Coordinates of N, CA, C and O in Angstrom, one line a residue:
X1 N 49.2 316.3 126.1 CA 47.9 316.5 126.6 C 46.8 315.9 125.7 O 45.9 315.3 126.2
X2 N 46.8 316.1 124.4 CA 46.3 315.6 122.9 C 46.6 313.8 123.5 O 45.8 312.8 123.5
X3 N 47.3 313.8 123.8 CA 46.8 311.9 123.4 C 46.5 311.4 125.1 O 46.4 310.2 125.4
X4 N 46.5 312.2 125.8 CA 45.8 311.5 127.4 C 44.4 312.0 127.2 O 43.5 311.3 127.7
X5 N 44.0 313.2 126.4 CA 42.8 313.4 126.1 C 42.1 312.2 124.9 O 41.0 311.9 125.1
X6 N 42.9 311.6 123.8 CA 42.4 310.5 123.2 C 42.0 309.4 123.8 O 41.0 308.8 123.5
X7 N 43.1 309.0 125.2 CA 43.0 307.9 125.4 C 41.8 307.8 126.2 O 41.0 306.9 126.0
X8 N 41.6 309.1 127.4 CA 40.5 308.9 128.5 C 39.1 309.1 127.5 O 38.2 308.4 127.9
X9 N 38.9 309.7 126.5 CA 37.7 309.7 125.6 C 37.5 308.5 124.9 O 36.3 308.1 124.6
X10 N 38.7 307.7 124.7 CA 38.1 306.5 124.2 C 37.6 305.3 124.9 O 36.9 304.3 124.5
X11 N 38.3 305.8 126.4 CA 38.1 304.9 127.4 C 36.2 305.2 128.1 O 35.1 304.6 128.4
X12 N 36.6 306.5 127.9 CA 35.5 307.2 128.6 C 33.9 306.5 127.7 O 32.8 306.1 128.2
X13 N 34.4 306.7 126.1 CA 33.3 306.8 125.1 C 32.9 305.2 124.9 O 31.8 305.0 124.4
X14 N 33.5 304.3 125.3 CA 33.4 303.0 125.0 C 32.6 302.5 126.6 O 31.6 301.7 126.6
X15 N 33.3 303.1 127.7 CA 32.1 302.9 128.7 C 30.4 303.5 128.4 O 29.4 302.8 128.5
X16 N 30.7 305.0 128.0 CA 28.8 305.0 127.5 C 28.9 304.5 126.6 O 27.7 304.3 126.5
X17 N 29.3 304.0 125.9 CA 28.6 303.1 124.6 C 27.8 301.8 125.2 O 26.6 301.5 125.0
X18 N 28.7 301.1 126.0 CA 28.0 299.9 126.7 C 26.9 300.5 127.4 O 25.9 299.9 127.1
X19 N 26.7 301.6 128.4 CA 25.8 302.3 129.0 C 24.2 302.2 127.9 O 23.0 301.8 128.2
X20 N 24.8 302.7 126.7 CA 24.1 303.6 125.7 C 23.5 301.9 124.8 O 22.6 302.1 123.9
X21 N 23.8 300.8 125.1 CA 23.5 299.8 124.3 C 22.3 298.9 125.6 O 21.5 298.0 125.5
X22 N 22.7 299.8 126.7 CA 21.4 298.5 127.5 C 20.5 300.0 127.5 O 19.4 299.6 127.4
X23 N 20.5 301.3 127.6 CA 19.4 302.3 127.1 C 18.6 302.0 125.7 O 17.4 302.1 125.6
X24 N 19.3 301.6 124.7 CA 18.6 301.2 123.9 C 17.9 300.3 124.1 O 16.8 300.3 123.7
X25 N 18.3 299.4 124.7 CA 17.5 297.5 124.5 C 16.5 298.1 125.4 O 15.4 297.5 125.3
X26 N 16.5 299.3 126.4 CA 15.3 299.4 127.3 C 14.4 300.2 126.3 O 13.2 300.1 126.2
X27 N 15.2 301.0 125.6 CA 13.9 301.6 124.4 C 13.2 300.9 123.5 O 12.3 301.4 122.8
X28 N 13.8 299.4 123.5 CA 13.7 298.6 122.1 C 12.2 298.0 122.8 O 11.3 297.8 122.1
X29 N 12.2 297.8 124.5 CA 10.9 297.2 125.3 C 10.0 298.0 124.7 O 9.2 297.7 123.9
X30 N 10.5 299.5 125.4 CA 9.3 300.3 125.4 C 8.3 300.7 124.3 O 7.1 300.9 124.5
X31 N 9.0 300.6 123.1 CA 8.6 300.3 121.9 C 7.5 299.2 121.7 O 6.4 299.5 121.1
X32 N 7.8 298.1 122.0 CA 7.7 296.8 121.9 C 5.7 296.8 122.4 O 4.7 296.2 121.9
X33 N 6.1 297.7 123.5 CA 4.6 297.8 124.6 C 4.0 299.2 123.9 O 3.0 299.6 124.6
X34 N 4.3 299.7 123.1 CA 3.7 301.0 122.7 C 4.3 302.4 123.7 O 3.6 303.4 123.8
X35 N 5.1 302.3 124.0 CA 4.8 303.5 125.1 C 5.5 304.7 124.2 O 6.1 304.4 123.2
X36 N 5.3 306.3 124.9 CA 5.7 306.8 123.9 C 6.9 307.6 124.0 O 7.1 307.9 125.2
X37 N 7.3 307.9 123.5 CA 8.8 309.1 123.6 C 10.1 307.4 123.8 O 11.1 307.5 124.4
X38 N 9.7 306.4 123.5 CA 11.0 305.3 123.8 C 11.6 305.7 122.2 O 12.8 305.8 122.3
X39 N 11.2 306.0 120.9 CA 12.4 305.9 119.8 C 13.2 306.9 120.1 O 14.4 306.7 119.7
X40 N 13.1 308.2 120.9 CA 13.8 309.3 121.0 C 15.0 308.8 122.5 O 16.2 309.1 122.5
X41 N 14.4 308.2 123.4 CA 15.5 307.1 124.0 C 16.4 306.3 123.7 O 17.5 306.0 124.1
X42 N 15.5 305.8 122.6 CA 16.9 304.8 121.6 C 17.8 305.7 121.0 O 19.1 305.7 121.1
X43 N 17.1 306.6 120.5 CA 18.3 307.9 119.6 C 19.5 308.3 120.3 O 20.7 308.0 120.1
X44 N 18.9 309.0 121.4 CA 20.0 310.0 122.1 C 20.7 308.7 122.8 O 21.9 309.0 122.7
X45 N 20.5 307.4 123.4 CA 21.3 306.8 124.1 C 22.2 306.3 123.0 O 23.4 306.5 123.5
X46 N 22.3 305.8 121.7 CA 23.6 305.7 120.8 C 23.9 307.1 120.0 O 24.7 306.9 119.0
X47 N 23.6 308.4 120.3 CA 23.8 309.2 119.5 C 25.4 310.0 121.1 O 26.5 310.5 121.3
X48 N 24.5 309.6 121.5 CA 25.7 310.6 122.5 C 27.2 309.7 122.9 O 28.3 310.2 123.0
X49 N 27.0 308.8 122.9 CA 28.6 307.6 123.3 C 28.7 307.9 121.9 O 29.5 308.8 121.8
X50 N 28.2 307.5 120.7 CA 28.9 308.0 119.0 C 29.7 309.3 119.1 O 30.8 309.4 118.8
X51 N 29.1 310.4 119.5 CA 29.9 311.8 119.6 C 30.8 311.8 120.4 O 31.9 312.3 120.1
X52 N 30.7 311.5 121.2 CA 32.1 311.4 122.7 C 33.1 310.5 121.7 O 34.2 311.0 121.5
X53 N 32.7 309.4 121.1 CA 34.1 308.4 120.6 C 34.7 309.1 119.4 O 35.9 309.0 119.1
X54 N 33.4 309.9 118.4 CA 33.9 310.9 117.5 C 34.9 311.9 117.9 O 36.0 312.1 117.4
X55 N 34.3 312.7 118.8 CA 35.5 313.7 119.6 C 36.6 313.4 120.4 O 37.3 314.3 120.8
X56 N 36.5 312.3 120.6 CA 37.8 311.5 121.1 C 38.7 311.3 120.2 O 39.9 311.6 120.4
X57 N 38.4 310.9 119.3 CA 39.0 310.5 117.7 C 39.7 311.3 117.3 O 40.9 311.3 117.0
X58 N 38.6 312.6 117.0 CA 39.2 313.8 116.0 C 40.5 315.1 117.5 O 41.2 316.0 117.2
X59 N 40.2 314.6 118.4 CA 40.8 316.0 119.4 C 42.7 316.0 119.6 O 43.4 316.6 120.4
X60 N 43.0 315.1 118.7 CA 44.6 315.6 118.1 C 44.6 316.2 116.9 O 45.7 316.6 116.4
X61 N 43.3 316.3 116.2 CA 43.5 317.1 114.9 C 43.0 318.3 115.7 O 43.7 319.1 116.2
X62 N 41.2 318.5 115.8 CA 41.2 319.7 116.1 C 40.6 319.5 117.7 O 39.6 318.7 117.8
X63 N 41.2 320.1 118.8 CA 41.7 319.5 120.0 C 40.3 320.1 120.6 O 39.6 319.5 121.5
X64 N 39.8 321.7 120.1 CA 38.8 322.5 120.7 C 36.9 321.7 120.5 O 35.9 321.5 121.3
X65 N 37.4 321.5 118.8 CA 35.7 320.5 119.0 C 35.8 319.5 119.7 O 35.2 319.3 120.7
X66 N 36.9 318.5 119.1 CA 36.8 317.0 119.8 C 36.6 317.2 121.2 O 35.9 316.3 121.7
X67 N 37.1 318.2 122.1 CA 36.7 318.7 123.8 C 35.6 318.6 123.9 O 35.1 317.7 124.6
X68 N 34.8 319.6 122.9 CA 33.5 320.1 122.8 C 32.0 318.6 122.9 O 31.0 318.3 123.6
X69 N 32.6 318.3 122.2 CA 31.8 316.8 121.9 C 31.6 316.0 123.1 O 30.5 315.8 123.6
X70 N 33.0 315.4 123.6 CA 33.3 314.9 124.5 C 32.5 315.6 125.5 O 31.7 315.1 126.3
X71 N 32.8 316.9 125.4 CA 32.0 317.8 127.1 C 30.4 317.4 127.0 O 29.9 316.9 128.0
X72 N 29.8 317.5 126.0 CA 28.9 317.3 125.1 C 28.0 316.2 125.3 O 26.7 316.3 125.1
X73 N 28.7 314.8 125.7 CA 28.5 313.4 125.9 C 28.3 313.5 127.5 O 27.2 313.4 127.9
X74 N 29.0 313.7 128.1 CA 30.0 313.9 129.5 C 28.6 314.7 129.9 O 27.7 313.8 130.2
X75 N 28.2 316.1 130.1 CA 26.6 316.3 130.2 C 25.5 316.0 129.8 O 24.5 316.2 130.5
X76 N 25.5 315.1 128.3 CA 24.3 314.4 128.0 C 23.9 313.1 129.2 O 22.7 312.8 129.6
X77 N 25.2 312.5 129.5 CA 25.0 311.8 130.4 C 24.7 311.8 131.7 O 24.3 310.7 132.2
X78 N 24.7 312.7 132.3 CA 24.4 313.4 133.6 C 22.5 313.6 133.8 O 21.6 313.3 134.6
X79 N 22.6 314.4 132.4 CA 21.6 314.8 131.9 C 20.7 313.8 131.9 O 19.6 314.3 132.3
X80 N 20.6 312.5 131.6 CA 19.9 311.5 131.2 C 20.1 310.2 132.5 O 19.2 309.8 133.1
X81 N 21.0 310.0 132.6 CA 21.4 308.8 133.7 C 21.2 309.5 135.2 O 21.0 308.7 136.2
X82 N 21.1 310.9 135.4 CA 20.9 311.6 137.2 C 22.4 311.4 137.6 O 23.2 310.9 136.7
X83 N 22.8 311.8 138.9 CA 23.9 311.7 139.4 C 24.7 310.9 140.1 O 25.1 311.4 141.1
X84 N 25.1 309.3 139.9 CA 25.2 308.7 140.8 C 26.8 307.5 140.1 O 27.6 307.5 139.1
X85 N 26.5 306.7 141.2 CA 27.9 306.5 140.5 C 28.2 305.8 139.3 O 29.2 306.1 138.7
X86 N 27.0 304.5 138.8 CA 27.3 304.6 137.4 C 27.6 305.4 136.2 O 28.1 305.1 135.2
X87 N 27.1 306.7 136.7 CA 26.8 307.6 135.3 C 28.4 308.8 135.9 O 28.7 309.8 135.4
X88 N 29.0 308.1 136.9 CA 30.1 309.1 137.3 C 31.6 308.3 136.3 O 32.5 309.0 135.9
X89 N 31.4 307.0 136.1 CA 32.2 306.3 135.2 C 32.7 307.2 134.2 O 33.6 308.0 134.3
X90 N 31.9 306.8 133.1 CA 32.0 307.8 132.1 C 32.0 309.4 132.2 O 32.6 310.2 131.4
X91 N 31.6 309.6 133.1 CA 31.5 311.1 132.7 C 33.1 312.1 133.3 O 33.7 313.2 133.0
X92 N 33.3 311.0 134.1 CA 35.1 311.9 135.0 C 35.8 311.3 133.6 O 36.7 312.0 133.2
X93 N 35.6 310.6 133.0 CA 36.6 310.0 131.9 C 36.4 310.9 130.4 O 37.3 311.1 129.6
X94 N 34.9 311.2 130.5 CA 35.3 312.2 129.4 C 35.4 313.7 129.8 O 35.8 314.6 129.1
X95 N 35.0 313.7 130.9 CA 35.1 315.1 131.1 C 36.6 315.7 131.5 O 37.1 316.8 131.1
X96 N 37.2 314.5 132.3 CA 39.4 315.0 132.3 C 39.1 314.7 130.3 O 38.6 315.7 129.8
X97 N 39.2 314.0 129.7 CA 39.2 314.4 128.1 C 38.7 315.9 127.7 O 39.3 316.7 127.0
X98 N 37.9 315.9 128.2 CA 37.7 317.3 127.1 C 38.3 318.0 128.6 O 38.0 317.0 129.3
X99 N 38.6 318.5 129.2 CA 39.2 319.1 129.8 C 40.9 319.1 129.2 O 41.4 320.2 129.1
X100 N 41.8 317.8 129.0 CA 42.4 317.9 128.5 C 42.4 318.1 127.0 O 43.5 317.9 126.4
X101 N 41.8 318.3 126.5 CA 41.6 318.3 125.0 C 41.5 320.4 125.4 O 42.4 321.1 125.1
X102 N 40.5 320.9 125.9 CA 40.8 322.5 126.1 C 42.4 322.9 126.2 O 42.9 323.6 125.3
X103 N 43.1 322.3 127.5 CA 44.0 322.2 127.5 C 45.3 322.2 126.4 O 46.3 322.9 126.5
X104 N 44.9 321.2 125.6 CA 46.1 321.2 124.5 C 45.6 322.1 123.3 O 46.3 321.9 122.4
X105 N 44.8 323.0 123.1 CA 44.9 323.8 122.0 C 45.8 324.6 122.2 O 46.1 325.4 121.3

């Protein structure tokens, strides 16, 4: 369960990352034009695919955070992207991850 949980978090984490790299270039505009609350857009869009790929990483050592993170990402993304099917990519991919990552403790 430890390494189908690795693999769908890395698969999962590497999809928001691409997600998390055209959020930034949209924050890099917003910036660009003044507008405000875009550096905190740039942040959380590479801070959350970073933690999903971190807890993907670490969830054969310790199986309960690495879930945690991943779950962590998996809702930030929901959270941020609304419900629809791009933002469903990533999020079934990390969410069976940290589901299987609960699983294998």
């Amino acid at each position: 369960m430890k390494t189908g949980a690795l693999v769908l978090g890395i698969i999962g984490g590497l999809i928001a990352l691409i997600y998390g790299l055209v959020g930034y270039g949209i924050g890099s505009l917003g910036s660009a034009t003044g507008t405000e609350g875009s550096g905190m857009v740039k942040l959380v869009s590479i801070a959350l695919p970073i933690a999903a790929l971190i807890g993907a990483g670490m969830v054969k050592a310790k199986p309960v955070i690495g879930a945690a993170l991943m779950a962590i990402g998996a809702i930030g993304f929901v959270l941020i992207l609304g419900f629809n099917f791009f933002s469903l990519i990533p999020v079934v991919l990390l969410g069976l991850g940290a589901l299987l990552g609960f699983l294998g403790m």
